[in-house]
Coordinates of C-alpha atoms in Angstrom, one line a residue:
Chain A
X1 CA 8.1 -55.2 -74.9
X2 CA 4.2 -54.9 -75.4
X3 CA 2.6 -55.2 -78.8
X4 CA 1.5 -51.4 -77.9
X5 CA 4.8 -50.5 -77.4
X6 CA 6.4 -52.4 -80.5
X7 CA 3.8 -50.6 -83.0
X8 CA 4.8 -47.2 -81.4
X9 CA 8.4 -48.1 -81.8
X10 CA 7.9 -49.2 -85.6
X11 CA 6.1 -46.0 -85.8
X12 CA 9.0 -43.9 -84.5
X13 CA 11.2 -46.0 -86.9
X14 CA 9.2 -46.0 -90.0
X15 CA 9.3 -41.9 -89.4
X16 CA 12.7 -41.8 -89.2
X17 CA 12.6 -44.0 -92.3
X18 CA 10.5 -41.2 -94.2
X19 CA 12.7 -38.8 -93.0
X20 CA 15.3 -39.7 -95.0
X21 CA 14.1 -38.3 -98.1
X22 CA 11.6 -40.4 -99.4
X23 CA 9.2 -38.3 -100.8
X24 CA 11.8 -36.8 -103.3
X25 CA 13.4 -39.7 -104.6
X26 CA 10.0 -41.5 -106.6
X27 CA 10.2 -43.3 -109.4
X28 CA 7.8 -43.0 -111.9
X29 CA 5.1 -45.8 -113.1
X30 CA 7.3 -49.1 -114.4
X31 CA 11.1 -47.8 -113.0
X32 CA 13.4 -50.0 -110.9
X33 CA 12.9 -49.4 -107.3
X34 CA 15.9 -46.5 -106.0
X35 CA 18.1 -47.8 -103.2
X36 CA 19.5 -44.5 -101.4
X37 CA 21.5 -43.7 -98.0
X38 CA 19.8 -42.7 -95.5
X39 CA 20.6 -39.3 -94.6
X40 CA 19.1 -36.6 -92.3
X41 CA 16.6 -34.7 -94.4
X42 CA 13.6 -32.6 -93.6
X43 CA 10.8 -34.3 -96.0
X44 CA 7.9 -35.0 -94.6
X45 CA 5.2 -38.1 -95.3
X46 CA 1.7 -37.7 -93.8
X47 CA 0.9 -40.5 -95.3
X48 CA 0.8 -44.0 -93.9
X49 CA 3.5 -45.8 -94.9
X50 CA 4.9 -49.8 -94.2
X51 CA 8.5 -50.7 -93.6
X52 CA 9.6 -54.2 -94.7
X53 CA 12.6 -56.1 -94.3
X54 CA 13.1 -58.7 -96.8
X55 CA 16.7 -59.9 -95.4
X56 CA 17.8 -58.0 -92.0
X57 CA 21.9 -59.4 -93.5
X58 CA 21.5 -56.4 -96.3
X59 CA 21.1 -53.7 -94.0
X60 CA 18.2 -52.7 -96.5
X61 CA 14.4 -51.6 -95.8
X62 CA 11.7 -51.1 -98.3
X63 CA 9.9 -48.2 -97.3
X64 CA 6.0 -48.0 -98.8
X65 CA 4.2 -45.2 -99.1
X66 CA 1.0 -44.9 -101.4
X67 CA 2.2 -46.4 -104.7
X68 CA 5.6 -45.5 -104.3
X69 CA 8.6 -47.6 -102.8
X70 CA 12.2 -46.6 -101.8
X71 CA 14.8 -48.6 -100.4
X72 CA 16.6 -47.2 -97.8
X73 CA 20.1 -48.8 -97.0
X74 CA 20.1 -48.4 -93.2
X75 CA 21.9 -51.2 -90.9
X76 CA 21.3 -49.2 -87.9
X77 CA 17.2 -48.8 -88.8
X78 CA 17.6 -52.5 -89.7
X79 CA 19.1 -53.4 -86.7
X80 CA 16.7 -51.2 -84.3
X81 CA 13.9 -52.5 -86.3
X82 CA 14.7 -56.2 -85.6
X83 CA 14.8 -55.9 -82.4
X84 CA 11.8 -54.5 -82.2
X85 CA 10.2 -57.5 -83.6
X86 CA 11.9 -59.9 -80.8
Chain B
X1 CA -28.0 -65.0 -100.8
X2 CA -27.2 -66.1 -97.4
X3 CA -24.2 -64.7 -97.5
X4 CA -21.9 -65.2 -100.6
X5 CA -20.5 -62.2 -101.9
X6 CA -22.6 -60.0 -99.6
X7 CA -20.2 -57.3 -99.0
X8 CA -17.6 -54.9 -101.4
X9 CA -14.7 -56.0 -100.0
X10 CA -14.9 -60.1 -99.4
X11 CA -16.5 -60.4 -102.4
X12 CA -13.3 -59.7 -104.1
X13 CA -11.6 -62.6 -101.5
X14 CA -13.9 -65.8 -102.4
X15 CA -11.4 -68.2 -100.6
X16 CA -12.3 -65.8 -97.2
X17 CA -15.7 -65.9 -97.9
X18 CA -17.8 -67.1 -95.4
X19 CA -20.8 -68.2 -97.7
X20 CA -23.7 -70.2 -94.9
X21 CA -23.1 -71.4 -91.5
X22 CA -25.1 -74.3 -90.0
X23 CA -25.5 -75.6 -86.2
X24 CA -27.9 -78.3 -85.1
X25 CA -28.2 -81.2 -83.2
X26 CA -26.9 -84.1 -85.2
X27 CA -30.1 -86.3 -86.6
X28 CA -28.5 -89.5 -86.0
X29 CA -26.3 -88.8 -83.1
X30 CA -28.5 -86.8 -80.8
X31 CA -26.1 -86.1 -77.8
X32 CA -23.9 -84.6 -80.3
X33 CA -23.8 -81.3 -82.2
X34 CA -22.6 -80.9 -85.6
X35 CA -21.5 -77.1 -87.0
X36 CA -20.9 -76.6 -90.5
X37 CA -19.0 -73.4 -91.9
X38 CA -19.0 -72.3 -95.5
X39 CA -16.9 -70.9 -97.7
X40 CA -15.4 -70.0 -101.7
X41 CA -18.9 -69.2 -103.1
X42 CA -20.3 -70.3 -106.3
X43 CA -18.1 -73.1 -107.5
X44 CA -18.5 -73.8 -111.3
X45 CA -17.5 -77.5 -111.1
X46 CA -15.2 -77.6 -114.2
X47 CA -12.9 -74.4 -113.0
X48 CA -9.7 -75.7 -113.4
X49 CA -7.0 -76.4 -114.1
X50 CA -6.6 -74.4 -110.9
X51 CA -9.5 -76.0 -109.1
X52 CA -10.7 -74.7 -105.8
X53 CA -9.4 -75.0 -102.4
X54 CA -9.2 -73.8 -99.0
X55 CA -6.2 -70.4 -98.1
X56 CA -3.1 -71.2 -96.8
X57 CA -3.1 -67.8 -95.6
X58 CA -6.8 -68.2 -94.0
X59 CA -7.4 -68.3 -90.7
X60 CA -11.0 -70.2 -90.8
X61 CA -12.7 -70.2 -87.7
X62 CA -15.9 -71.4 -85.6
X63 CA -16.9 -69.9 -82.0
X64 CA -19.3 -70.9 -79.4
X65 CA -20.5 -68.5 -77.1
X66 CA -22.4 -69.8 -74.5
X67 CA -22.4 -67.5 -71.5
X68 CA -24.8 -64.8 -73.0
X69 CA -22.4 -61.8 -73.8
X70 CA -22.1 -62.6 -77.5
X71 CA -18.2 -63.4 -77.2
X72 CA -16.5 -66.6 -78.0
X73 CA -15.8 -69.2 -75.2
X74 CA -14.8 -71.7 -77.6
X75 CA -13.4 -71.1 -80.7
X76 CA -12.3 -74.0 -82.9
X77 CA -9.8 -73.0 -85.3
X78 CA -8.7 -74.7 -88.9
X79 CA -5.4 -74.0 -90.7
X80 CA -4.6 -75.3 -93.9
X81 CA -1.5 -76.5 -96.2
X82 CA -1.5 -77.2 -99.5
X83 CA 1.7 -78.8 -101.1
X84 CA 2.7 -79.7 -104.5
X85 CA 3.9 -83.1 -104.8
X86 CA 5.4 -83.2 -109.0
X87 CA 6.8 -79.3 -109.8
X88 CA 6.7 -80.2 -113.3
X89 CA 3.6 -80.7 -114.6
X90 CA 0.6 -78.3 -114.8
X91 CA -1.4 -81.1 -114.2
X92 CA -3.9 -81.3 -110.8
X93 CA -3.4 -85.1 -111.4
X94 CA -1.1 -87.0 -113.1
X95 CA -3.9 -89.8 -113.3
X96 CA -7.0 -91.0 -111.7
X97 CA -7.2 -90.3 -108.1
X98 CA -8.7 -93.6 -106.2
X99 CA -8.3 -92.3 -102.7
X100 CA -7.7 -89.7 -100.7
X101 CA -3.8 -90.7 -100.2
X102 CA -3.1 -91.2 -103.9
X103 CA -0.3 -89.8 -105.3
X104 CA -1.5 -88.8 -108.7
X105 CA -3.0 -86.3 -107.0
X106 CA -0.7 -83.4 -107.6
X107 CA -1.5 -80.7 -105.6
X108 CA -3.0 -82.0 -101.4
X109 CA -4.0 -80.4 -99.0
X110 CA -4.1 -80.7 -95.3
X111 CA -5.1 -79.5 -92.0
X112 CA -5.2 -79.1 -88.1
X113 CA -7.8 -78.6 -86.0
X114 CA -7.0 -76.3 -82.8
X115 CA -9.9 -75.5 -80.2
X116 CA -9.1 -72.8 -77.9
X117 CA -11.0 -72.2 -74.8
X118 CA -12.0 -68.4 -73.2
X119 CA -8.7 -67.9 -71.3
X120 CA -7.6 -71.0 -72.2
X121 CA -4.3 -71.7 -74.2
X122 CA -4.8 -72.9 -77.7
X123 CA -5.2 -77.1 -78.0
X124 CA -4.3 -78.8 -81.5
X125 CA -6.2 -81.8 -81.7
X126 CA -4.7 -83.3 -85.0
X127 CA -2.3 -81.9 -88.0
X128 CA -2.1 -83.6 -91.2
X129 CA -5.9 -84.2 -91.6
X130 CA -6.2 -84.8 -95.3
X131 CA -8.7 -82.9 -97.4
X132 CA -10.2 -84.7 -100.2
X133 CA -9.8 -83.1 -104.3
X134 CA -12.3 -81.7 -105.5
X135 CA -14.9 -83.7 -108.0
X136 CA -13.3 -83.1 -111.6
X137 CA -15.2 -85.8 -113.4
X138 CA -15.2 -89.8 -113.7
X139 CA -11.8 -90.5 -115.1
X140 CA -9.9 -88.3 -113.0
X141 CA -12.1 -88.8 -109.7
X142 CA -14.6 -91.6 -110.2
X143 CA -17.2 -93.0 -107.6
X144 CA -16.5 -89.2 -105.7
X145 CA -18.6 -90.1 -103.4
X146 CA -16.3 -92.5 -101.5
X147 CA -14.1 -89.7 -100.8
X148 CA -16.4 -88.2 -98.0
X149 CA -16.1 -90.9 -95.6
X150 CA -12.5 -91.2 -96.5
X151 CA -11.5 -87.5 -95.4
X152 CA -14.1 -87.8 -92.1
X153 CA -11.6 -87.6 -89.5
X154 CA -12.0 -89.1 -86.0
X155 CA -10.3 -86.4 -83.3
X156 CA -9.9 -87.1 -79.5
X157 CA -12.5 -86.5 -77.5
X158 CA -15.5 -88.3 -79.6
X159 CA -15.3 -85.6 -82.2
X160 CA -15.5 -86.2 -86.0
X161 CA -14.2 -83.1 -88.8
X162 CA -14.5 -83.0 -92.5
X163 CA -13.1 -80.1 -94.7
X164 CA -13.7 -80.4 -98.2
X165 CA -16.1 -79.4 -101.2
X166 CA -19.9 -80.3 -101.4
X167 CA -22.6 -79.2 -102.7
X168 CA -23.9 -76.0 -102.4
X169 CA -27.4 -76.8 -99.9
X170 CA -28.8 -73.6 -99.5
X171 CA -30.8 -72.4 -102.1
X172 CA -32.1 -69.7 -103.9
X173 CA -33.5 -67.7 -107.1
X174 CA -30.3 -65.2 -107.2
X175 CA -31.9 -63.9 -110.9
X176 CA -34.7 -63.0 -110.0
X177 CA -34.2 -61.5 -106.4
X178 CA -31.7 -59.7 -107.4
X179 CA -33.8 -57.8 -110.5
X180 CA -35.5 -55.7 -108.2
X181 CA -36.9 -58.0 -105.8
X182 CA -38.9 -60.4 -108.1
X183 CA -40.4 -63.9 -106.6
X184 CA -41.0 -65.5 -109.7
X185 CA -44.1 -67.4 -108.1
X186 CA -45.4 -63.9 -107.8
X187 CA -44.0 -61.7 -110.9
X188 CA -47.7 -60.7 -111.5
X189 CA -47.9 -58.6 -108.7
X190 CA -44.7 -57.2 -109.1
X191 CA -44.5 -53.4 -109.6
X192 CA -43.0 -54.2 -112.7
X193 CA -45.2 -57.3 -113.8
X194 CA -45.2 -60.5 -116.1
X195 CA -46.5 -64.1 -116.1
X196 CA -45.8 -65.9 -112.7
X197 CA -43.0 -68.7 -113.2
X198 CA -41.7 -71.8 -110.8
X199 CA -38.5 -70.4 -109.1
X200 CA -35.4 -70.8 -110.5
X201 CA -32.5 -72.3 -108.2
X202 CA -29.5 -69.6 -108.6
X203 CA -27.2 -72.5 -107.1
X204 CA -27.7 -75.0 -108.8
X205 CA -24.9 -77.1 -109.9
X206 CA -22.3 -75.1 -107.9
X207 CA -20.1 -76.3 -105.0
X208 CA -18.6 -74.8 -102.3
X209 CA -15.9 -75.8 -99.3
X210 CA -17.4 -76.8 -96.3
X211 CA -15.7 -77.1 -93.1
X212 CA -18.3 -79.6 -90.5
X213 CA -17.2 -80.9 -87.3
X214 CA -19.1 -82.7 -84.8
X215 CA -18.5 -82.5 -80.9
X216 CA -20.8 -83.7 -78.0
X217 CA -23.0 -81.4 -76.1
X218 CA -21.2 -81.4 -73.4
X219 CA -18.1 -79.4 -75.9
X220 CA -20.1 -76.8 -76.3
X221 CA -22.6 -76.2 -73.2
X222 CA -21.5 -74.1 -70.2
X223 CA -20.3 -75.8 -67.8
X224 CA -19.6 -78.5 -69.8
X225 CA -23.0 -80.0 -69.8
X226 CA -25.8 -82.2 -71.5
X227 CA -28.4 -80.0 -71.5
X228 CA -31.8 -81.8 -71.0
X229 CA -34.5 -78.8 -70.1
X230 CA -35.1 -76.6 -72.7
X231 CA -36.0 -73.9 -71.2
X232 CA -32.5 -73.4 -69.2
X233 CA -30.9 -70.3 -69.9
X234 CA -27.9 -72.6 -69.9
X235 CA -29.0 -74.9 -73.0
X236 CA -28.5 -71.9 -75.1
X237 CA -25.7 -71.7 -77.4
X238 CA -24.8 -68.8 -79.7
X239 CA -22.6 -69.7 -82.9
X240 CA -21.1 -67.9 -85.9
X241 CA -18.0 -68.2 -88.3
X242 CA -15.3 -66.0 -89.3
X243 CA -12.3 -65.9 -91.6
X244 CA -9.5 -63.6 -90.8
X245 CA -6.1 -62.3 -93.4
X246 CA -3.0 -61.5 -91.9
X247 CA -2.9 -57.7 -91.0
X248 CA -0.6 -57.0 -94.2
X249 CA 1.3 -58.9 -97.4
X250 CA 4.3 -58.2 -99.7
X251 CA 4.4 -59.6 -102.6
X252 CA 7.3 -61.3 -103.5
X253 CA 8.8 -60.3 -106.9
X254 CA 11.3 -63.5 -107.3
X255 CA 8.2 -65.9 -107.2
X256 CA 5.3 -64.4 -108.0
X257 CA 3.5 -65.2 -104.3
X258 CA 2.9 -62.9 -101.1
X259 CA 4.2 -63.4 -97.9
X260 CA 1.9 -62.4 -94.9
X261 CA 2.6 -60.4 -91.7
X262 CA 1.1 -59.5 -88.9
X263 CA -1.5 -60.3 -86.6
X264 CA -5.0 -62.2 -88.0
X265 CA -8.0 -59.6 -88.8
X266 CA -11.4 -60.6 -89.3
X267 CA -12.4 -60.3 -92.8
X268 CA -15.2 -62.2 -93.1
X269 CA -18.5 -63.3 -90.5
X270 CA -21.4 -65.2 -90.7
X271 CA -24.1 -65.9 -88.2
X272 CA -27.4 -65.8 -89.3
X273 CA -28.0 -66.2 -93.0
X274 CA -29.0 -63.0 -94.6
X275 CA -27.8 -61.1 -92.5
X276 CA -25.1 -58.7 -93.7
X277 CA -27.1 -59.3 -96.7
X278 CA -30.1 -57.8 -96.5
X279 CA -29.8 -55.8 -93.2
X280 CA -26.7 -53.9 -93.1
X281 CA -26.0 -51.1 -95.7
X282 CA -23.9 -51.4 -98.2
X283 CA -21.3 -48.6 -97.0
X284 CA -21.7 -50.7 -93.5
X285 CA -21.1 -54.2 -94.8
X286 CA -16.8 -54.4 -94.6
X287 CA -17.0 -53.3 -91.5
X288 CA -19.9 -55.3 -89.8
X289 CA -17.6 -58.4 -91.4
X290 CA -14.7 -56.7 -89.3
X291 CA -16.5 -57.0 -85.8
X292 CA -17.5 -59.1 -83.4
X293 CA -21.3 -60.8 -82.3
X294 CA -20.8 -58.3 -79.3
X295 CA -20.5 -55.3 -81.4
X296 CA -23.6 -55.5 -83.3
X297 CA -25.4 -53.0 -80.9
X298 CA -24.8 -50.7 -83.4
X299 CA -26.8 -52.6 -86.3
X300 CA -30.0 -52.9 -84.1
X301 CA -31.3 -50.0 -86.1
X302 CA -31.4 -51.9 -89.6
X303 CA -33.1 -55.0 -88.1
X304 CA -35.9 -53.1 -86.6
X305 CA -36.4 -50.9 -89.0
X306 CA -35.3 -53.5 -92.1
X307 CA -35.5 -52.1 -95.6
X308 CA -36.4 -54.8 -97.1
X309 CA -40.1 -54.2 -95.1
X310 CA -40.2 -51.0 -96.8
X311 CA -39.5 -52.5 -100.3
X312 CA -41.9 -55.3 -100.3
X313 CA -45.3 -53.2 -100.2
X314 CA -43.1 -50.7 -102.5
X315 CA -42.4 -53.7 -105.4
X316 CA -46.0 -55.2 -104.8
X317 CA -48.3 -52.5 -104.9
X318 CA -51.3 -53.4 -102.4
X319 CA -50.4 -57.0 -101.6
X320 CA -48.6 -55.9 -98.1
X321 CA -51.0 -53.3 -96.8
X322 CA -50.9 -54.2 -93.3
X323 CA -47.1 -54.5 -93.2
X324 CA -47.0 -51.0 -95.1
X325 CA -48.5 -49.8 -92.3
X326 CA -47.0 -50.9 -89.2
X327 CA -44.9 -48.2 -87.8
X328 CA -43.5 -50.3 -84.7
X329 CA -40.3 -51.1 -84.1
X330 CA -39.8 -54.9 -85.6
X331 CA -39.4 -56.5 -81.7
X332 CA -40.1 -59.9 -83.8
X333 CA -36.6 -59.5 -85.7
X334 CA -35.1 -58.3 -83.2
X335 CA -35.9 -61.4 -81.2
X336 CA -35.0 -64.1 -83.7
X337 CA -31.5 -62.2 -85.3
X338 CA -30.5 -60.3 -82.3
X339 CA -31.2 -62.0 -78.4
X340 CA -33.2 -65.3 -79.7
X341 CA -36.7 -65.8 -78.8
X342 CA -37.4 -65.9 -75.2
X343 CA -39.6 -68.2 -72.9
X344 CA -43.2 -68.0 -73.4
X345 CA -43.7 -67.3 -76.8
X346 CA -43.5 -70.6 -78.5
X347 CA -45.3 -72.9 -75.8
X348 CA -41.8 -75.2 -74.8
X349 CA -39.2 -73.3 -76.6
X350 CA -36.5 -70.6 -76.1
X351 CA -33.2 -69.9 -77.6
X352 CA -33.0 -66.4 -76.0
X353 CA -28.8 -65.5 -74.7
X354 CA -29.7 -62.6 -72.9
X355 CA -30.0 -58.5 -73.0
X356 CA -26.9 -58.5 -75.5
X357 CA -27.5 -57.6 -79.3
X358 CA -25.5 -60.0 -81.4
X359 CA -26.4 -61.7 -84.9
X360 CA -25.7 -65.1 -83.8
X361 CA -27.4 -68.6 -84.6
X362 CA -29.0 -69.8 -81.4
X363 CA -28.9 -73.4 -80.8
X364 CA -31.0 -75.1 -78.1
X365 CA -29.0 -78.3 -77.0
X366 CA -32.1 -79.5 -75.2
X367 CA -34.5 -79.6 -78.1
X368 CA -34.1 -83.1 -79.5
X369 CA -33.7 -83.8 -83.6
X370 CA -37.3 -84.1 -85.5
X371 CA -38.6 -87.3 -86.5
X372 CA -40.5 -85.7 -89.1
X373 CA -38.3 -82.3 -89.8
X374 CA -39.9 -79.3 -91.7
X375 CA -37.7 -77.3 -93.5
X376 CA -39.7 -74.1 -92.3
X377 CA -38.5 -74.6 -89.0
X378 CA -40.0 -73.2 -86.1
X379 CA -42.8 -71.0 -87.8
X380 CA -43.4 -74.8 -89.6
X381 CA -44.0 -76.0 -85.9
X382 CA -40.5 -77.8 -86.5
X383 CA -38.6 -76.0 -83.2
X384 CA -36.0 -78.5 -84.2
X385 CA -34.8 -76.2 -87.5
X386 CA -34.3 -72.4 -87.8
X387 CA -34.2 -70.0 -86.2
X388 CA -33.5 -72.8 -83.6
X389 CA -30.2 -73.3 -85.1
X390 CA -30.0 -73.9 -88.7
X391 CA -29.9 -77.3 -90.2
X392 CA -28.8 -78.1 -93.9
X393 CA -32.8 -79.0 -95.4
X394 CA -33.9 -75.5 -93.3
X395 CA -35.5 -73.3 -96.3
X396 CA -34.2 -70.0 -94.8
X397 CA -34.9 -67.8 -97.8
X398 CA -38.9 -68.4 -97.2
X399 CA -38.5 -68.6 -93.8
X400 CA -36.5 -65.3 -93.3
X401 CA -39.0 -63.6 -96.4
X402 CA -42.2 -64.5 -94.4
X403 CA -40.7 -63.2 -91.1
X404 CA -39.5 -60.0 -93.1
X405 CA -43.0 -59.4 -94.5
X406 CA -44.6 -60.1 -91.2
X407 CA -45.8 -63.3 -90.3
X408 CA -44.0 -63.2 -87.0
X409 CA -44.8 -59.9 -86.0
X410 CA -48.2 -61.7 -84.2
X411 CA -45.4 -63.3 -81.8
X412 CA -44.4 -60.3 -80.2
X413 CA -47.4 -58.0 -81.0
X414 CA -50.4 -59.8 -80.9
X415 CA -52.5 -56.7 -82.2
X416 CA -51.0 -57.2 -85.7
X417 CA -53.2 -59.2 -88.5
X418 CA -50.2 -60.4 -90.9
X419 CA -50.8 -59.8 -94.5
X420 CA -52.5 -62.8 -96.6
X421 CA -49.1 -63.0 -98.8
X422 CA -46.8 -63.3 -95.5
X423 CA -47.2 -66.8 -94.8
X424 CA -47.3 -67.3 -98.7
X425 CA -44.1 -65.6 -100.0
X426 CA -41.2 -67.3 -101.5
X427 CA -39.0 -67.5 -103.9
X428 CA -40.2 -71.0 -105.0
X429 CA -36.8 -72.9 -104.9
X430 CA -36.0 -76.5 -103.8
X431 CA -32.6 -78.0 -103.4
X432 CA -31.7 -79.2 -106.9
X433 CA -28.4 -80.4 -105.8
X434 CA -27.2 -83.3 -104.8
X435 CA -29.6 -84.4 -102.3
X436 CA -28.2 -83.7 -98.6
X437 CA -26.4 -87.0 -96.3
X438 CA -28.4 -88.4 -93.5
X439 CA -25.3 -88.6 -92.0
X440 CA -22.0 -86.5 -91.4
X441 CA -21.4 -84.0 -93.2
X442 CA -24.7 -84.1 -94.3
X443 CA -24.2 -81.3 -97.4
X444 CA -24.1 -83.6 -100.6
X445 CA -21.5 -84.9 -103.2
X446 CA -20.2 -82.0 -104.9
X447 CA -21.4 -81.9 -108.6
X448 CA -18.2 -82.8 -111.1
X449 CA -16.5 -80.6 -113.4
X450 CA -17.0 -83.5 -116.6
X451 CA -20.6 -83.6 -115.7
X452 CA -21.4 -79.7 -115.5
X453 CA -23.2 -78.3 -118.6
X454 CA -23.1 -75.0 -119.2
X455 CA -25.2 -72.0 -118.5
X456 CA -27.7 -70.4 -120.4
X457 CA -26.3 -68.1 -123.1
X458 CA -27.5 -64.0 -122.8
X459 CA -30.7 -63.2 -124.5

């Protein structure tokens, strides 16, 4: 896979990340950091956002989007998103 | 200054901060060249405990471009590791550190050397080189100086490579430049006047990291060559530095660090001192330290119409009149930042790459050492020092203020009568530092932390 195609992938993926609610689940200045599902929502995030995986085992991604963070438990993303990066 | 701190963004990331680059060809190895890359500006000697030192997380860099389109041919490439040999102390040593392999020093760091060639795949030529500490003061690093020939590395290939702190060797009054523009040789005159002074040397006293290696001609010339004629387009050589950050970070709650990902961007770049400096805009500046020498097409503009040319007849009221009225597009800076100068201006001498804009230093491979150097360089008669390359005695701040105000207009435009001040100006500093090497790395023993006084209190 190209490094043009991997960042449209991770694009894609980070959407479908955003999708799943994160815009209505943020935790005000100095909370712990939510974990949710993911789910099928219809939020929406113009914003740029980053995806990290700390430990692809968990099944969890950190999604970041301004100052906000959620963690989304999502093997499948995890797993997609992984093998992206090979 | 040349270029420490010069734009918003690196000077808020000193360890990326490229701070002077040199390039000339070594005084007492003449087949060989030796390029110096600077960085961490402004070292106050006694900052510890956490004492200075190169990123882990840096990619520090130095490219060669020698086929005239401002891109790199041959990039050498320096990555660092620091490690921490006792986790419980807070200590940088546990005890005096006699050599560069001592274990009392607590916290080494070390290094590889890759050199990549245009198309080429990358080529380590050693790992492990050892950096040496920096100079805390007699107890804990006594007779420093012995430390530079211990960290001067031989790599394959006749090549030699230090990375470590020195003394800072460029200098410059940063007080009084940066109030408004003030030479204090000249204050009289200044818009805002009072009694002339002697210059002040903003750098005095302060360190920074230098990375030097030294490399035969042949490394670096196209076609891997010695050149011998000067005026061969093909003993032309055009050299900058960068430093470049992983694209992103996360910072990692459990230990307090950040992790990087992603692919290296350029953060910082340095060619010609002064460049970003004083040329480029300030709302310009991040992202001139972004490009490459190939892009600077699009900077042309502030070197041929430099503001600094409007200020100096502005801050000295009737001492530039001439300058203040020369509407012309400056050809002259254009020629020394942007292409080099070409054939048939200075009777034996070019450094010219070609159409392509670029802020590069232009070395001449073919222009043999001075026996008698001048640190004016070329407009000194000295076409062995700057703009010919730069060496580490080159006075760039006068040279570069005297070009600026018009003394080498008459190069390109022989109808122009240079002001009486333009082969006058400067800022009246010396090197106050340790005095420079006559041999590699040339830059000085860094001043010590137990010997540093402090400054001078507000008033």
């Amino acid at each position: 896979m190209t490094d043009a195609t991997r960042r449209g992938f991770l694009i894609m993926a980070g959407a479908g990340a955003a999708a799943a609610g994160v815009a209505a689940i943020a935790p005000a200045a100095g909370q712990a950091t939510p974990t949710i599902t993911r789910s099928r929502g219809a939020a929406r995030v113009s914003s740029p956002l980053v995806a990290y995986v700390r430990d692809a085992r968990k099944g969890d991604v950190s999604v970041m989007v301004g100052e906000r963070e959620v963690v989304v438990h999502d093997p499948e993303l995890v797993a997609r998103l992984t093998h992206a990066s090979r | 200054m040349s270029s420490h701190r010069e734009a918003p963004e690196i000077s808020k990331d000193p360890v990326a901060d490229n701070t002077d680059v040199y390039a000339f060809v070594s005084p007492d190895h003449p087949d060989s060249v030796t390029l110096i890359a600077n960085y961490i500006p402004l070292q106050k000697p006694d900052g510890g405990p956490n004492f200075y030192e190169f990123g882990d997380d840096v990619l520090y860099e130095i490219h060669i471009s020698n086929r005239g389109d401002a891109r790199a041919d041959l990039t050498y490439q320096f990555r660092f590791t620091t490690t921490i040999r006792n986790e419980d102390t807070f200590l940088y040593n546990t005890g005096p550190i006699n050599s560069i392999t001592d274990t009392t020093w607590n916290r080494p760091q070390f290094y590889s050397v890759t050199r990549v060639e245009r198309g080429q795949q990358p080529h380590t030529l050693a790992s492990g080189l050892t950096v040496p500490p920096v100079n805390i003061g007699p107890r804990s690093t006594p007779n420093y100086a012995h430390f530079t020939t211990e960290a001067v590395h031989p790599l394959p290939g006749n090549r030699q490579v230090f990375a470590g702190q020195r003394a800072e060797g460029f200098h410059v009054d940063l007080g009084s430049i940066f109030d408004l523009g003030t030479l204090r040789p000249f204050e009289m005159l200044h818009l805002i006047p009072s009694a002339n002074a002697v210059g002040l040397n903003g750098t005095q006293g302060l360190n920074v990291h230098s990375i030097a290696i030294q490399v035969p001609k042949s490394d670096l010339a196209r076609g891997s060559n010695t050149p011998t004629r000067p005026l061969d387009a093909g003993s032309v050589i055009g050299v900058w530095a960068t430093a470049s950050r992983q694209k992103t970070r996360i910072h990692d709650d459990d230990d307090g660090g950040w992790t990087p990902f992603g692919p290296f961007r350029q953060v910082s770049r340095l060619g010609n001192p002064l460049f970003n400096e004083v040329i480029v805009p300030m709302a310009h500046k991040d992202r001139w330290n972004a490009l490459d020498p190939n892009d600077d097409k699009a900077f042309a503009q502030y070197v041929t119409n430099p503001e600094l040319a409007g200020l100096l007849p502005a801050l000295y009221p009737g001492v530039f009149p001439n300058l203040a009225a020369y509407a012309k597009p400056r050809a002259d800076l254009q020629a020394i930042l942007l292409t080099g100068l070409p054939a048939g201006i200075v009777a034996g001498f070019q450094n010219n790459t070609g159409p392509v804009l670029a802020d590069m230093l232009r070395l001449n491979l073919a222009i043999p050492p001075a026996t008698s150097p001048n640190v004016l360089g070329l407009i000194g008669g000295d076409p062995g020092g700057f703009p010919n390359g730069r060496r580490v005695i080159d006075d760039v701040v006068t040279v570069e203020l005297r070009a600026v105000a018009g003394a080498t207009i008459p190069l390109v435009d022989p109808s122009f009568t240079p002001d009486g001040a333009a082969s006058a100006v400067t800022d009246g500093t010396a090197n106050t530092n340790a005095p420079y090497l006559d041999t590699f790395p040339y830059l000085g023993t860094p001043a010590g932390g137990y010997q540093t006084t402090p400054g001078t209190p507000a008033t």
